[in-house]
Tab-separated table of C-alpha atoms in Angstrom:
chain	number	residue	atom	x	y	z
A	138	MET	CA	-140.419	10.539	-139.798
A	139	ILE	CA	-139.857	10.288	-135.258
A	140	LEU	CA	-140.251	7.247	-134.018
A	141	ALA	CA	-140.889	7.784	-130.329
A	142	GLU	CA	-141.144	4.957	-128.168
A	143	SER	CA	-143.969	2.499	-126.878
A	144	PRO	CA	-145.327	3.049	-123.895
A	145	ARG	CA	-144.197	-0.701	-123.071
A	146	ARG	CA	-140.935	0.128	-123.868
A	147	GLN	CA	-140.238	2.801	-121.658
A	148	ARG	CA	-142.054	1.086	-118.384
A	149	VAL	CA	-139.011	-1.397	-118.902
A	150	THR	CA	-136.279	0.498	-120.145
A	151	LYS	CA	-137.598	3.545	-116.386
A	152	LEU	CA	-137.783	-0.329	-114.654
A	153	VAL	CA	-135.377	-1.623	-115.674
A	154	ASN	CA	-133.064	1.753	-113.992
A	155	TRP	CA	-134.893	1.714	-111.131
A	156	GLY	CA	-133.622	-2.270	-110.601
A	157	HIS	CA	-130.505	-0.596	-111.356
A	158	TRP	CA	-130.648	2.073	-108.601
A	159	PHE	CA	-132.735	-0.758	-106.255
A	160	ALA	CA	-129.218	-2.798	-106.032
A	161	LEU	CA	-126.919	-0.335	-106.035
A	162	ALA	CA	-128.747	0.686	-102.749
A	163	ASN	CA	-128.784	-2.813	-101.337
A	164	ILE	CA	-125.285	-3.395	-102.526
A	165	ALA	CA	-124.267	-0.547	-99.926
A	166	ILE	CA	-126.920	-2.397	-96.866
A	167	ALA	CA	-125.388	-6.161	-98.388
A	168	ILE	CA	-121.471	-4.331	-97.462
A	169	THR	CA	-122.551	-2.962	-93.630
A	170	ILE	CA	-123.988	-6.181	-92.747
A	171	ALA	CA	-120.457	-8.496	-93.908
A	172	SER	CA	-118.744	-6.110	-91.525
A	173	VAL	CA	-120.231	-8.700	-89.323
A	174	PHE	CA	-117.250	-11.341	-91.373
A	175	ILE	CA	-114.486	-9.775	-90.801
A	176	PHE	CA	-114.570	-7.907	-86.736
A	177	SER	CA	-115.606	-11.325	-86.664
A	178	SER	CA	-112.396	-13.283	-87.881
A	179	PRO	CA	-108.660	-12.503	-87.291
A	180	LEU	CA	-107.748	-9.365	-89.216
A	181	PRO	CA	-104.345	-10.073	-90.982
A	182	ASP	CA	-101.468	-7.859	-90.368
A	183	THR	CA	-99.951	-7.881	-93.209
A	184	VAL	CA	-100.757	-4.522	-96.005
A	185	VAL	CA	-101.668	-7.524	-99.120
A	186	GLY	CA	-103.509	-9.207	-96.547
A	187	THR	CA	-105.879	-5.742	-95.878
A	188	GLY	CA	-106.099	-4.811	-98.886
A	189	PHE	CA	-107.268	-8.601	-99.766
A	190	LEU	CA	-109.749	-8.402	-97.888
A	191	PHE	CA	-111.319	-4.589	-98.791
A	192	ALA	CA	-110.976	-5.972	-102.228
A	193	ASN	CA	-112.768	-9.411	-101.605
A	194	TRP	CA	-114.452	-7.191	-99.110
A	195	PHE	CA	-116.481	-4.920	-101.679
A	196	GLY	CA	-116.400	-7.121	-104.981
A	197	HIS	CA	-117.532	-9.824	-103.628
A	198	ILE	CA	-120.593	-9.191	-101.953
A	199	SER	CA	-121.432	-6.849	-104.527
A	200	PHE	CA	-121.359	-9.135	-107.257
A	201	MET	CA	-123.245	-11.259	-105.124
A	202	THR	CA	-125.965	-9.045	-104.119
A	203	PHE	CA	-125.603	-7.387	-108.139
A	204	PHE	CA	-126.196	-10.766	-109.435
A	205	GLY	CA	-128.819	-12.461	-107.165
A	206	PHE	CA	-130.759	-8.716	-108.387
A	207	VAL	CA	-129.977	-10.397	-111.839
A	208	ILE	CA	-131.902	-13.295	-111.438
A	209	PHE	CA	-134.784	-13.013	-109.625
A	210	VAL	CA	-135.310	-8.618	-110.400
A	211	LEU	CA	-134.431	-8.285	-113.161
A	212	PRO	CA	-136.843	-10.224	-114.875
A	213	LEU	CA	-139.347	-9.211	-113.336
A	214	CYS	CA	-138.713	-5.921	-115.370
A	215	TYR	CA	-139.129	-6.879	-118.508
A	216	LEU	CA	-142.210	-8.447	-117.260
A	217	ALA	CA	-144.224	-4.861	-117.026
A	218	VAL	CA	-146.453	-5.455	-115.621
A	219	SER	CA	-148.216	-2.708	-113.015
A	220	PRO	CA	-144.481	-1.226	-111.391
A	221	ARG	CA	-146.342	-1.444	-107.962
A	222	VAL	CA	-146.346	-4.997	-108.103
A	223	ILE	CA	-142.873	-5.157	-108.764
A	224	LYS	CA	-141.494	-3.366	-106.896
A	225	THR	CA	-143.286	-5.291	-103.800
A	226	ALA	CA	-141.987	-8.552	-105.233
A	227	ALA	CA	-138.312	-6.497	-105.096
A	228	SER	CA	-139.177	-4.802	-102.285
A	229	ILE	CA	-139.495	-8.973	-100.653
A	230	ILE	CA	-136.926	-10.580	-102.566
A	231	ALA	CA	-134.762	-7.442	-101.325
A	232	ALA	CA	-135.679	-8.669	-97.532
A	233	VAL	CA	-135.424	-12.014	-97.290
A	234	GLY	CA	-132.036	-12.147	-99.104
A	235	LEU	CA	-130.766	-9.489	-97.001
A	236	ALA	CA	-132.357	-11.003	-94.017
A	237	SER	CA	-130.004	-14.097	-94.366
A	238	LEU	CA	-127.151	-12.208	-94.860
A	239	ALA	CA	-126.952	-11.085	-91.043
A	240	PHE	CA	-128.480	-14.382	-90.119
A	241	ASP	CA	-125.329	-15.771	-91.649
A	242	ALA	CA	-122.893	-13.515	-90.510
A	243	LEU	CA	-124.840	-13.736	-87.073
A	244	LEU	CA	-124.526	-17.716	-87.370
A	245	PHE	CA	-120.668	-16.894	-88.429
A	246	ASN	CA	-120.099	-14.746	-85.813
A	247	ARG	CA	-121.449	-17.219	-83.226
A	248	THR	CA	-119.766	-20.275	-84.215
A	249	GLY	CA	-118.110	-20.040	-87.782
A	250	PHE	CA	-119.729	-21.831	-89.857
A	251	HIS	CA	-122.001	-20.202	-92.816
A	252	ILE	CA	-125.073	-21.892	-94.201
A	253	SER	CA	-124.384	-24.603	-96.454
A	254	PHE	CA	-125.246	-28.131	-95.924
A	255	ASN	CA	-122.096	-29.523	-94.358
A	256	SER	CA	-123.264	-26.320	-91.412
A	257	ALA	CA	-126.885	-28.667	-91.713
A	258	PRO	CA	-126.174	-30.530	-88.003
A	259	LEU	CA	-125.577	-27.200	-86.330
A	260	LEU	CA	-127.828	-25.567	-87.233
A	261	LYS	CA	-130.684	-28.422	-86.511
A	262	THR	CA	-128.940	-28.372	-83.284
A	263	GLU	CA	-128.602	-24.653	-82.176
A	264	ALA	CA	-132.617	-24.127	-83.541
A	265	GLN	CA	-134.043	-26.226	-81.961
A	266	THR	CA	-131.663	-25.008	-78.216
A	267	GLN	CA	-132.949	-21.523	-79.324
A	268	ILE	CA	-136.157	-22.322	-80.610
A	269	SER	CA	-136.441	-24.187	-77.241
A	270	GLN	CA	-136.478	-21.012	-75.085
A	271	PHE	CA	-138.638	-19.117	-76.856
A	272	SER	CA	-142.009	-17.589	-76.072
A	273	MET	CA	-144.777	-16.398	-78.287
A	274	GLN	CA	-143.379	-12.914	-77.452
A	275	ASP	CA	-140.088	-13.364	-79.234
A	276	TRP	CA	-141.463	-14.903	-82.318
A	277	GLY	CA	-144.322	-11.778	-82.400
A	278	PHE	CA	-141.046	-9.088	-82.521
A	279	LEU	CA	-139.287	-11.296	-84.638
A	280	ALA	CA	-142.000	-10.737	-86.799
A	281	MET	CA	-142.287	-7.618	-86.367
A	282	LEU	CA	-138.890	-6.741	-86.664
A	283	PHE	CA	-138.951	-8.541	-90.656
A	284	ILE	CA	-142.151	-6.393	-91.327
A	285	VAL	CA	-140.914	-3.259	-90.321
A	286	TRP	CA	-136.820	-4.419	-92.035
A	287	LEU	CA	-139.779	-4.538	-95.090
A	288	GLY	CA	-141.000	-1.546	-94.745
A	289	PHE	CA	-138.601	-0.088	-95.432
A	290	GLN	CA	-136.909	-1.631	-98.217
A	291	LEU	CA	-141.169	-1.148	-100.047
A	292	VAL	CA	-139.979	3.079	-98.907
A	293	LEU	CA	-136.601	2.730	-100.063
A	294	ALA	CA	-138.084	1.315	-102.915
A	295	ASN	CA	-140.544	3.852	-103.994
A	296	ALA	CA	-137.986	6.399	-103.222
A	297	ILE	CA	-135.616	5.405	-105.281
A	298	TRP	CA	-138.575	5.204	-108.238
A	299	LYS	CA	-139.726	8.876	-107.384
A	300	ARG	CA	-136.659	9.958	-107.792
A	301	ILE	CA	-135.892	7.699	-110.567
A	302	GLU	CA	-135.265	11.159	-113.547
A	303	ARG	CA	-133.207	12.608	-110.790
A	304	LEU	CA	-130.613	10.117	-110.236
A	305	GLN	CA	-129.910	9.219	-113.700
A	306	LYS	CA	-128.474	12.737	-114.023
A	307	LYS	CA	-125.990	12.407	-111.044
A	308	HIS	CA	-123.991	9.471	-113.747
A	309	ILE	CA	-122.327	8.260	-111.297
A	310	GLY	CA	-123.221	4.715	-111.987
A	311	THR	CA	-120.371	4.414	-113.963
A	312	PRO	CA	-118.211	5.155	-111.950
A	313	VAL	CA	-119.415	3.492	-108.860
A	314	SER	CA	-119.764	0.308	-110.593
A	315	SER	CA	-116.240	0.197	-111.674
A	316	PHE	CA	-114.727	0.120	-108.980
A	317	PHE	CA	-117.030	-2.622	-107.353
A	318	ILE	CA	-115.446	-4.558	-110.863
A	319	VAL	CA	-111.654	-3.599	-110.150
A	320	CYS	CA	-112.039	-4.809	-106.779
A	321	PHE	CA	-114.175	-7.961	-107.410
A	322	VAL	CA	-111.392	-8.979	-110.475
A	323	ALA	CA	-108.638	-7.158	-108.353
A	324	SER	CA	-109.737	-9.951	-105.731
A	325	HIS	CA	-109.413	-13.604	-107.441
A	326	ALA	CA	-106.024	-12.580	-108.773
A	327	ILE	CA	-104.582	-11.444	-105.920
A	328	HIS	CA	-105.914	-14.901	-104.132
A	329	VAL	CA	-104.390	-17.036	-107.586
A	330	TRP	CA	-100.644	-15.512	-106.427
A	331	ALA	CA	-101.593	-16.251	-103.244
A	332	ASP	CA	-103.029	-19.792	-103.758
A	333	ALA	CA	-100.128	-20.122	-105.923
A	334	GLN	CA	-97.561	-18.770	-102.616
A	335	LEU	CA	-99.555	-20.558	-99.964
A	336	TYR	CA	-99.830	-16.777	-98.877
A	337	GLN	CA	-101.340	-18.073	-94.982
A	338	PRO	CA	-102.726	-14.198	-94.613
A	339	ILE	CA	-104.608	-14.354	-97.712
A	340	ILE	CA	-105.361	-17.419	-98.500
A	341	LYS	CA	-106.846	-17.899	-95.085
A	342	GLN	CA	-109.505	-15.784	-95.228
A	343	ASP	CA	-110.906	-18.033	-97.893
A	344	ASN	CA	-113.718	-18.392	-96.104
A	345	MET	CA	-114.547	-15.355	-95.018
A	346	PHE	CA	-117.819	-14.206	-97.123
A	347	PRO	CA	-120.790	-16.594	-97.953
A	348	LEU	CA	-121.304	-18.589	-100.975
A	349	SER	CA	-116.948	-17.354	-101.738
A	350	TYR	CA	-115.143	-19.239	-104.171
A	351	PRO	CA	-111.280	-17.774	-105.074
A	352	ALA	CA	-109.878	-18.478	-107.986
A	353	THR	CA	-107.019	-20.393	-107.992
A	354	ALA	CA	-104.896	-21.408	-111.413
A	355	LYS	CA	-102.055	-23.854	-110.633
A	356	THR	CA	-102.499	-25.915	-113.442
A	357	THR	CA	-102.961	-23.247	-116.207
A	358	MET	CA	-99.474	-21.876	-114.233
A	359	SER	CA	-97.951	-25.367	-114.134
A	360	ARG	CA	-98.441	-25.656	-118.098
A	361	TYR	CA	-96.937	-22.539	-118.360
A	362	GLY	CA	-93.997	-23.262	-115.975
A	363	LEU	CA	-94.422	-20.802	-113.134
A	364	LEU	CA	-95.259	-22.981	-111.152
A	365	ASP	CA	-94.032	-26.438	-110.129
A	366	LEU	CA	-96.478	-28.701	-108.810
A	367	VAL	CA	-94.845	-31.249	-107.247
A	368	SER	CA	-92.361	-28.480	-104.857
A	369	TYR	CA	-96.154	-27.164	-104.390
A	370	GLN	CA	-98.094	-30.246	-102.876
A	371	ALA	CA	-95.049	-30.899	-101.127
A	372	ARG	CA	-95.229	-27.572	-99.063
A	373	LYS	CA	-98.981	-27.883	-98.761
A	374	GLN	CA	-98.976	-30.995	-97.557
A	375	LEU	CA	-95.935	-29.188	-94.992
A	376	GLN	CA	-99.584	-26.084	-94.161
A	377	PHE	CA	-100.910	-25.528	-91.151
A	378	ASP	CA	-103.125	-22.606	-89.183
A	379	PRO	CA	-101.823	-21.511	-86.067
A	380	GLN	CA	-105.083	-19.904	-86.083
A	381	ILE	CA	-106.683	-23.349	-83.266
A	382	HIS	CA	-110.493	-21.100	-83.139
A	383	LYS	CA	-112.474	-25.008	-81.636
A	384	ILE	CA	-110.926	-27.845	-79.541
A	385	THR	CA	-111.068	-31.189	-78.675
A	386	TYR	CA	-109.766	-32.259	-75.154
A	387	PRO	CA	-108.895	-34.588	-74.603
A	388	LEU	CA	-108.974	-35.921	-78.167
A	389	LYS	CA	-111.605	-39.166	-76.488
A	390	PRO	CA	-112.779	-40.065	-72.661
A	391	VAL	CA	-109.472	-40.542	-70.699
A	392	TYR	CA	-110.920	-44.201	-67.955
A	393	CYS	CA	-107.816	-44.978	-65.570
A	394	SER	CA	-106.925	-45.045	-62.244
A	395	VAL	CA	-103.551	-44.177	-60.082
A	396	GLU	CA	-102.475	-44.638	-57.077
A	397	PRO	CA	-103.674	-41.785	-54.590
A	398	ALA	CA	-101.107	-42.593	-51.824
A	399	HIS	CA	-98.222	-42.529	-54.716
A	400	ASN	CA	-95.929	-39.052	-53.533
A	401	LEU	CA	-94.291	-37.376	-57.227
A	402	THR	CA	-93.237	-33.551	-57.349
A	403	LEU	CA	-91.872	-32.181	-60.927
A	404	ILE	CA	-90.016	-28.863	-61.229
A	405	VAL	CA	-90.184	-26.434	-63.875
A	406	GLN	CA	-87.019	-23.730	-63.920
A	407	THR	CA	-88.821	-19.981	-65.469
A	408	ASP	CA	-85.466	-19.057	-64.934
A	409	THR	CA	-81.660	-19.617	-66.276
A	410	ALA	CA	-80.280	-19.415	-63.540
A	411	PRO	CA	-77.114	-21.869	-62.418
A	412	ILE	CA	-79.473	-24.511	-59.676
A	413	GLU	CA	-76.720	-25.461	-56.837
A	414	ALA	CA	-78.932	-28.000	-54.549
A	415	LEU	CA	-78.351	-29.897	-57.485
A	416	ASN	CA	-74.634	-30.095	-57.138
A	417	THR	CA	-75.532	-32.208	-53.452
A	418	LEU	CA	-77.809	-34.316	-55.274
A	419	PRO	CA	-75.918	-36.578	-56.684
A	420	SER	CA	-78.610	-39.409	-56.672
A	421	LEU	CA	-80.292	-37.697	-59.962
A	422	ARG	CA	-79.813	-39.335	-63.088
A	423	THR	CA	-79.703	-35.705	-65.541
A	424	LEU	CA	-81.090	-36.040	-69.058
A	425	ASP	CA	-79.869	-34.250	-71.616
A	426	ASN	CA	-81.751	-33.163	-74.818
A	427	TYR	CA	-84.877	-31.104	-73.253
A	428	PHE	CA	-85.882	-28.367	-75.251
A	429	SER	CA	-88.834	-25.978	-73.923
A	430	SER	CA	-90.647	-24.449	-77.332
A	431	ALA	CA	-93.024	-22.215	-74.454
A	432	SER	CA	-92.107	-18.412	-75.658
A	433	SER	CA	-93.958	-17.284	-72.501
A	434	LEU	CA	-94.075	-18.265	-68.769
A	435	GLU	CA	-98.380	-18.522	-69.361
A	436	GLY	CA	-97.210	-20.381	-72.267
A	437	LEU	CA	-94.437	-22.655	-70.190
A	438	ILE	CA	-97.200	-23.484	-67.509
A	439	MET	CA	-100.046	-24.395	-69.985
A	440	THR	CA	-97.815	-27.023	-72.092
A	441	THR	CA	-96.636	-28.562	-69.247
A	442	LEU	CA	-99.637	-29.142	-67.155
A	443	PHE	CA	-101.626	-30.110	-70.498
A	444	GLY	CA	-99.497	-31.687	-72.297
A	445	VAL	CA	-99.776	-30.062	-76.065
A	446	PRO	CA	-98.036	-27.221	-77.235
A	447	GLU	CA	-99.203	-23.123	-76.337
A	448	ILE	CA	-101.072	-22.777	-79.858
A	449	TYR	CA	-103.289	-24.392	-78.406
A	450	GLU	CA	-103.691	-21.778	-75.204
A	451	ASP	CA	-106.053	-19.980	-75.414
A	452	THR	CA	-108.410	-22.524	-77.205
A	453	LEU	CA	-108.161	-24.101	-73.887
A	454	ALA	CA	-109.139	-21.217	-71.202
A	455	LYS	CA	-111.584	-22.966	-69.731
A	456	GLU	CA	-111.037	-26.444	-69.336
A	457	ASN	CA	-109.241	-28.535	-66.998
A	458	PRO	CA	-106.208	-30.670	-67.652
A	459	VAL	CA	-106.209	-33.752	-67.026
A	460	MET	CA	-102.966	-34.203	-65.322
A	461	LEU	CA	-105.209	-32.265	-62.890
A	462	ALA	CA	-108.622	-33.559	-62.994
A	463	LEU	CA	-108.176	-37.322	-62.950
A	464	PRO	CA	-106.103	-37.235	-60.558
A	465	VAL	CA	-108.628	-35.110	-57.596
A	466	ALA	CA	-111.794	-36.954	-58.793
A	467	GLN	CA	-110.072	-40.024	-57.237
A	468	GLY	CA	-108.173	-38.866	-54.029
A	469	MET	CA	-104.849	-37.393	-54.663
A	470	SER	CA	-104.390	-34.335	-53.435
A	471	VAL	CA	-102.897	-31.862	-56.243
A	472	SER	CA	-101.057	-28.768	-55.568
A	473	ILE	CA	-99.989	-25.979	-58.465
A	474	HIS	CA	-96.799	-23.624	-56.711
A	475	THR	CA	-96.602	-20.687	-57.898
A	476	ASP	CA	-96.110	-16.845	-58.088
A	477	ALA	CA	-96.157	-16.894	-61.642
A	478	PRO	CA	-99.921	-15.566	-62.594
A	479	LEU	CA	-101.609	-19.207	-64.156
A	480	PRO	CA	-103.489	-18.755	-67.766
A	481	ASN	CA	-106.271	-20.777	-66.913
A	482	ALA	CA	-109.096	-19.654	-63.838
A	483	LEU	CA	-109.373	-22.951	-63.020
A	484	LEU	CA	-106.850	-23.683	-62.521
A	485	GLU	CA	-106.196	-21.042	-59.041
A	486	GLY	CA	-107.592	-23.099	-57.240
A	487	PHE	CA	-104.991	-25.265	-57.296
A	488	ARG	CA	-101.810	-23.269	-56.278
A	489	GLN	CA	-101.147	-23.017	-52.300
A	490	PRO	CA	-97.704	-21.565	-51.392
A	491	ILE	CA	-94.587	-23.885	-51.186
A	492	SER	CA	-94.853	-24.501	-47.760
A	493	ASN	CA	-97.904	-27.577	-48.331
A	494	ASP	CA	-95.940	-30.484	-47.878
A	495	HIS	CA	-99.508	-32.796	-47.533
A	496	LYS	CA	-99.226	-36.250	-49.983
A	497	GLY	CA	-99.975	-36.712	-53.891
A	498	LEU	CA	-99.261	-34.310	-56.915
A	499	HIS	CA	-96.774	-31.021	-56.397
A	500	LEU	CA	-96.422	-29.388	-59.596
A	501	ALA	CA	-93.485	-26.158	-58.962
A	502	PHE	CA	-93.228	-23.642	-61.074
A	503	LEU	CA	-89.786	-21.964	-59.636
A	504	PRO	CA	-86.817	-19.410	-59.697
A	505	ALA	CA	-83.021	-21.455	-59.369
A	506	THR	CA	-83.095	-19.706	-55.790
A	507	GLN	CA	-86.695	-21.166	-55.345
A	508	ILE	CA	-85.668	-24.371	-56.513
A	509	ASP	CA	-82.307	-24.468	-54.242
A	510	ASP	CA	-84.321	-23.258	-50.847
A	511	TYR	CA	-86.822	-26.361	-51.945
A	512	LEU	CA	-84.735	-28.921	-52.518
A	513	SER	CA	-83.253	-31.498	-50.240
A	514	GLU	CA	-82.437	-35.634	-49.972
A	515	SER	CA	-85.590	-35.904	-47.325
A	516	LEU	CA	-88.181	-35.110	-50.146
A	517	LEU	CA	-86.282	-37.391	-53.287
A	518	ALA	CA	-86.263	-39.751	-50.551
A	519	GLN	CA	-90.580	-39.420	-50.195
A	520	SER	CA	-91.238	-38.340	-53.380
A	521	ASP	CA	-91.070	-39.264	-56.630
A	522	VAL	CA	-88.925	-36.005	-58.654
A	523	ILE	CA	-88.610	-35.006	-61.911
A	524	ILE	CA	-86.725	-31.609	-62.396
A	525	ALA	CA	-86.874	-30.076	-65.755
A	526	ARG	CA	-84.172	-26.519	-67.337
A	527	GLY	CA	-84.823	-24.855	-69.988
A	528	PHE	CA	-86.951	-22.474	-70.325
A	529	ASN	CA	-85.206	-19.640	-72.624
A	530	PRO	CA	-88.094	-17.472	-74.174
A	531	GLY	CA	-85.976	-14.813	-76.143
A	532	SER	CA	-84.072	-18.671	-77.150
A	533	GLU	CA	-84.644	-20.905	-80.696
A	534	ALA	CA	-82.735	-23.580	-79.080
A	535	ALA	CA	-83.809	-23.638	-75.926
A	536	LYS	CA	-82.087	-26.046	-75.235
A	537	GLY	CA	-82.350	-28.132	-71.496
A	538	GLN	CA	-81.872	-30.895	-69.316
A	539	LEU	CA	-83.837	-33.225	-67.331
A	540	HIS	CA	-83.315	-34.097	-63.832
A	541	THR	CA	-85.016	-37.028	-61.730
A	542	ASN	CA	-84.604	-40.528	-59.535
A	543	MET	CA	-87.003	-42.073	-61.788
A	544	ASN	CA	-86.238	-44.908	-64.099
A	545	LEU	CA	-87.151	-42.367	-68.088
A	546	LYS	CA	-85.840	-43.568	-71.172
A	547	GLY	CA	-85.150	-41.965	-74.796
A	548	ASP	CA	-82.012	-39.416	-75.970
A	549	ILE	CA	-85.009	-36.353	-76.541
A	550	ALA	CA	-87.834	-35.181	-74.013
A	551	SER	CA	-89.534	-31.621	-74.887
A	552	THR	CA	-92.747	-29.522	-72.318
A	553	GLU	CA	-95.589	-31.359	-73.877
A	554	ASP	CA	-93.934	-35.835	-72.848
A	555	LEU	CA	-93.792	-34.262	-68.729
A	556	ALA	CA	-97.542	-35.001	-68.568
A	557	PRO	CA	-98.277	-37.957	-69.713
A	558	THR	CA	-94.682	-39.600	-67.935
A	559	ILE	CA	-96.124	-38.030	-64.580
A	560	LEU	CA	-100.148	-39.925	-65.150
A	561	ASN	CA	-98.213	-42.941	-66.363
A	562	ALA	CA	-96.118	-42.840	-63.447
A	563	LEU	CA	-99.366	-42.280	-61.252
A	564	GLY	CA	-100.613	-46.036	-62.236
A	565	CYS	CA	-102.926	-44.449	-64.888
A	566	ALA	CA	-102.131	-46.805	-67.675
A	567	ALA	CA	-104.378	-44.882	-70.641
A	568	PRO	CA	-102.929	-44.087	-73.883
A	569	ALA	CA	-100.662	-40.796	-73.504
A	570	SER	CA	-102.635	-39.675	-77.520
A	571	PHE	CA	-105.893	-39.346	-76.095
A	572	TYR	CA	-105.230	-35.742	-74.138
A	573	SER	CA	-100.989	-35.310	-75.046
A	574	THR	CA	-99.231	-33.889	-77.960
A	575	GLY	CA	-95.605	-35.817	-76.503
A	576	ARG	CA	-94.927	-39.296	-74.750
A	577	ASP	CA	-94.060	-41.247	-71.758
A	578	LEU	CA	-90.524	-40.796	-70.801
A	579	THR	CA	-90.861	-44.393	-68.823
A	580	GLN	CA	-91.206	-45.552	-72.341
A	581	PRO	CA	-91.361	-43.531	-74.719
A	582	ASN	CA	-93.157	-44.589	-78.517
A	583	ARG	CA	-91.721	-42.703	-81.374
A	584	SER	CA	-87.948	-40.839	-82.047
A	585	TRP	CA	-88.561	-37.226	-82.604
A	586	LEU	CA	-91.016	-34.893	-81.316
A	587	VAL	CA	-93.404	-32.014	-82.735
A	588	SER	CA	-94.082	-28.509	-80.536
A	589	THR	CA	-94.608	-25.129	-81.187
A	590	THR	CA	-94.165	-22.072	-80.833
A	591	GLY	CA	-95.558	-18.718	-82.082
A	592	GLU	CA	-96.643	-19.547	-86.225
A	593	LYS	CA	-93.785	-21.920	-85.874
A	594	VAL	CA	-93.524	-25.996	-86.049
A	595	ILE	CA	-90.692	-27.699	-84.016
A	596	VAL	CA	-89.861	-31.360	-85.480
A	597	MET	CA	-87.220	-32.540	-83.780
A	598	HIS	CA	-85.135	-36.141	-84.850
A	599	ALA	CA	-82.349	-37.504	-85.779
A	600	ASN	CA	-79.737	-34.851	-84.080
A	601	GLN	CA	-81.995	-32.373	-86.243
A	602	ARG	CA	-84.201	-29.488	-85.858
A	603	ILE	CA	-87.008	-27.994	-88.174
A	604	GLU	CA	-88.791	-25.034	-88.156
A	605	VAL	CA	-92.089	-25.201	-90.551
A	606	LEU	CA	-93.511	-21.514	-91.085
A	607	SER	CA	-96.935	-22.079	-91.410
A	608	ASN	CA	-96.742	-21.239	-95.806
A	609	GLY	CA	-94.949	-24.287	-95.121
A	610	SER	CA	-91.444	-23.509	-96.204
A	611	TYR	CA	-88.998	-24.305	-93.354
A	612	ASP	CA	-85.474	-24.718	-92.334
A	613	ILE	CA	-83.455	-27.628	-91.111
A	614	THR	CA	-81.190	-27.117	-87.914
A	615	ASP	CA	-79.031	-29.537	-86.502
A	616	ILE	CA	-78.653	-29.715	-82.411
A	617	THR	CA	-75.361	-30.083	-81.903
A	618	THR	CA	-73.820	-27.298	-83.926
A	619	GLY	CA	-76.303	-25.142	-83.920
A	620	GLN	CA	-75.613	-24.432	-87.657
A	621	ARG	CA	-77.925	-24.724	-90.529
A	622	SER	CA	-77.849	-28.128	-91.987
A	623	THR	CA	-78.207	-29.504	-95.894
A	624	ASP	CA	-80.462	-31.720	-95.489
A	625	ASN	CA	-82.989	-33.249	-97.531
A	626	LEU	CA	-86.283	-32.568	-95.791
A	627	ASN	CA	-88.271	-35.418	-94.729
A	628	VAL	CA	-91.456	-34.994	-96.135
A	629	ASP	CA	-93.405	-37.873	-94.778
A	630	LEU	CA	-92.293	-37.549	-90.809
A	631	LEU	CA	-93.089	-33.231	-90.648
A	632	SER	CA	-96.653	-34.513	-92.824
A	633	THR	CA	-97.420	-36.742	-90.049
A	634	ALA	CA	-95.812	-34.759	-87.245
A	635	ILE	CA	-98.398	-32.263	-88.376
A	636	LYS	CA	-101.248	-34.237	-88.228
A	637	HIS	CA	-100.414	-35.411	-84.893
A	638	LEU	CA	-99.620	-31.246	-83.769
A	639	THR	CA	-102.921	-30.284	-85.563
A	640	ARG	CA	-105.833	-33.457	-84.352
A	641	PHE	CA	-107.194	-32.182	-81.005
A	642	SER	CA	-108.176	-28.927	-83.565
A	643	THR	CA	-111.609	-28.921	-84.377
A	644	PRO	CA	-112.180	-27.746	-88.467
A	645	GLN	CA	-114.949	-24.840	-88.551
């Protein structure tokens, strides 16, 4: 006897098959929308990082969309009510879900945040700002846009329903689902390795997609001797993200007074040639062990003016240095003398020819030949002068000297120290930590320096130069001999220095 399927069972089977194809179509749409997250983030610069990006993109977005189908749509298919009702309900769910994904993508593109409880205050502020600018016409346009989007989902649902038998004969479900499963498993497996190795090109993608919680297995790996947790925690403590996306500068409002009648000249050498004029000015005192870690001339100018390392250069494009804004606000004349391009359009207003000898603050970025013409006994007689030598972007050490007629102290100095030193000399008593990572060299309050070059953090202390990569690996060099040192790493100092360096960075 042949038992035929009941009409109810046939309807359920067709609805479930339809639901899977409807989910697949929306997975393709979701993957397309999710490309916004990729274009809104810095792309990895390694093959492994790029491979993980694509595996995570296809694997996570397909899983998230299919999970939504299983939770919200699949149960409806088993109710065996009118297919029209189920298709309409599924279309509404898909339209709302993908619209939410699109909104999250736009939010991420604008702010770097995803929709979450942590971003609720930001969302509220953004929403209030945008809603206050909306007219009834704008609201009508948005409503119409959603109706069109819902209509598209209804058309898609009906098109799949009418062609379900033909689609079932394609036999592409297994290969496609296998591809997404492989991507999902591979992305989590790669992330387990990357997390154990603190591999930055992958680790810094953790927040790229919404509802993403990549797998880790540190405890399990440690249990089987595959990972030293003590070493891992030490490296993680030194880990940092070289990509600064947002900055708070200054860290706190700087309230202090300066002496508008004070004359001070800072000369920063932009090449490595000898300055002959120094031989004729014996009154200048010399401070050895001055270091400039800037990797470009624009980075040198930015680090000098802002008092922070060049890791912050891109985020300071629309900021005014405290060292310039504060004196100008109190009536002091400030000039920048250089033929080089300035890293910030706001700085162009301070550019003056070197022949301009007004009283006030002069900041000159010049090669040795121009410094020879600029330096004179009369300049030293009427102005405090600091000459910074040591910029050499082709050198890892970049060691130079400071020459000055001021009473500067300290056994070691860096470019970041210049802004706090100058503001203090002008009479500003505000803490240097509000606007700089450097120290005031008239009264240095610590014996170590921290700066950056490229994606390296550089810490100098007790005749040691410590270079830390973004993944926490490090190298120690003796400053005097230039030889690699076998001394133990001072983890506490490194951790303190990195926190000091990155405190201007605003978390995403």
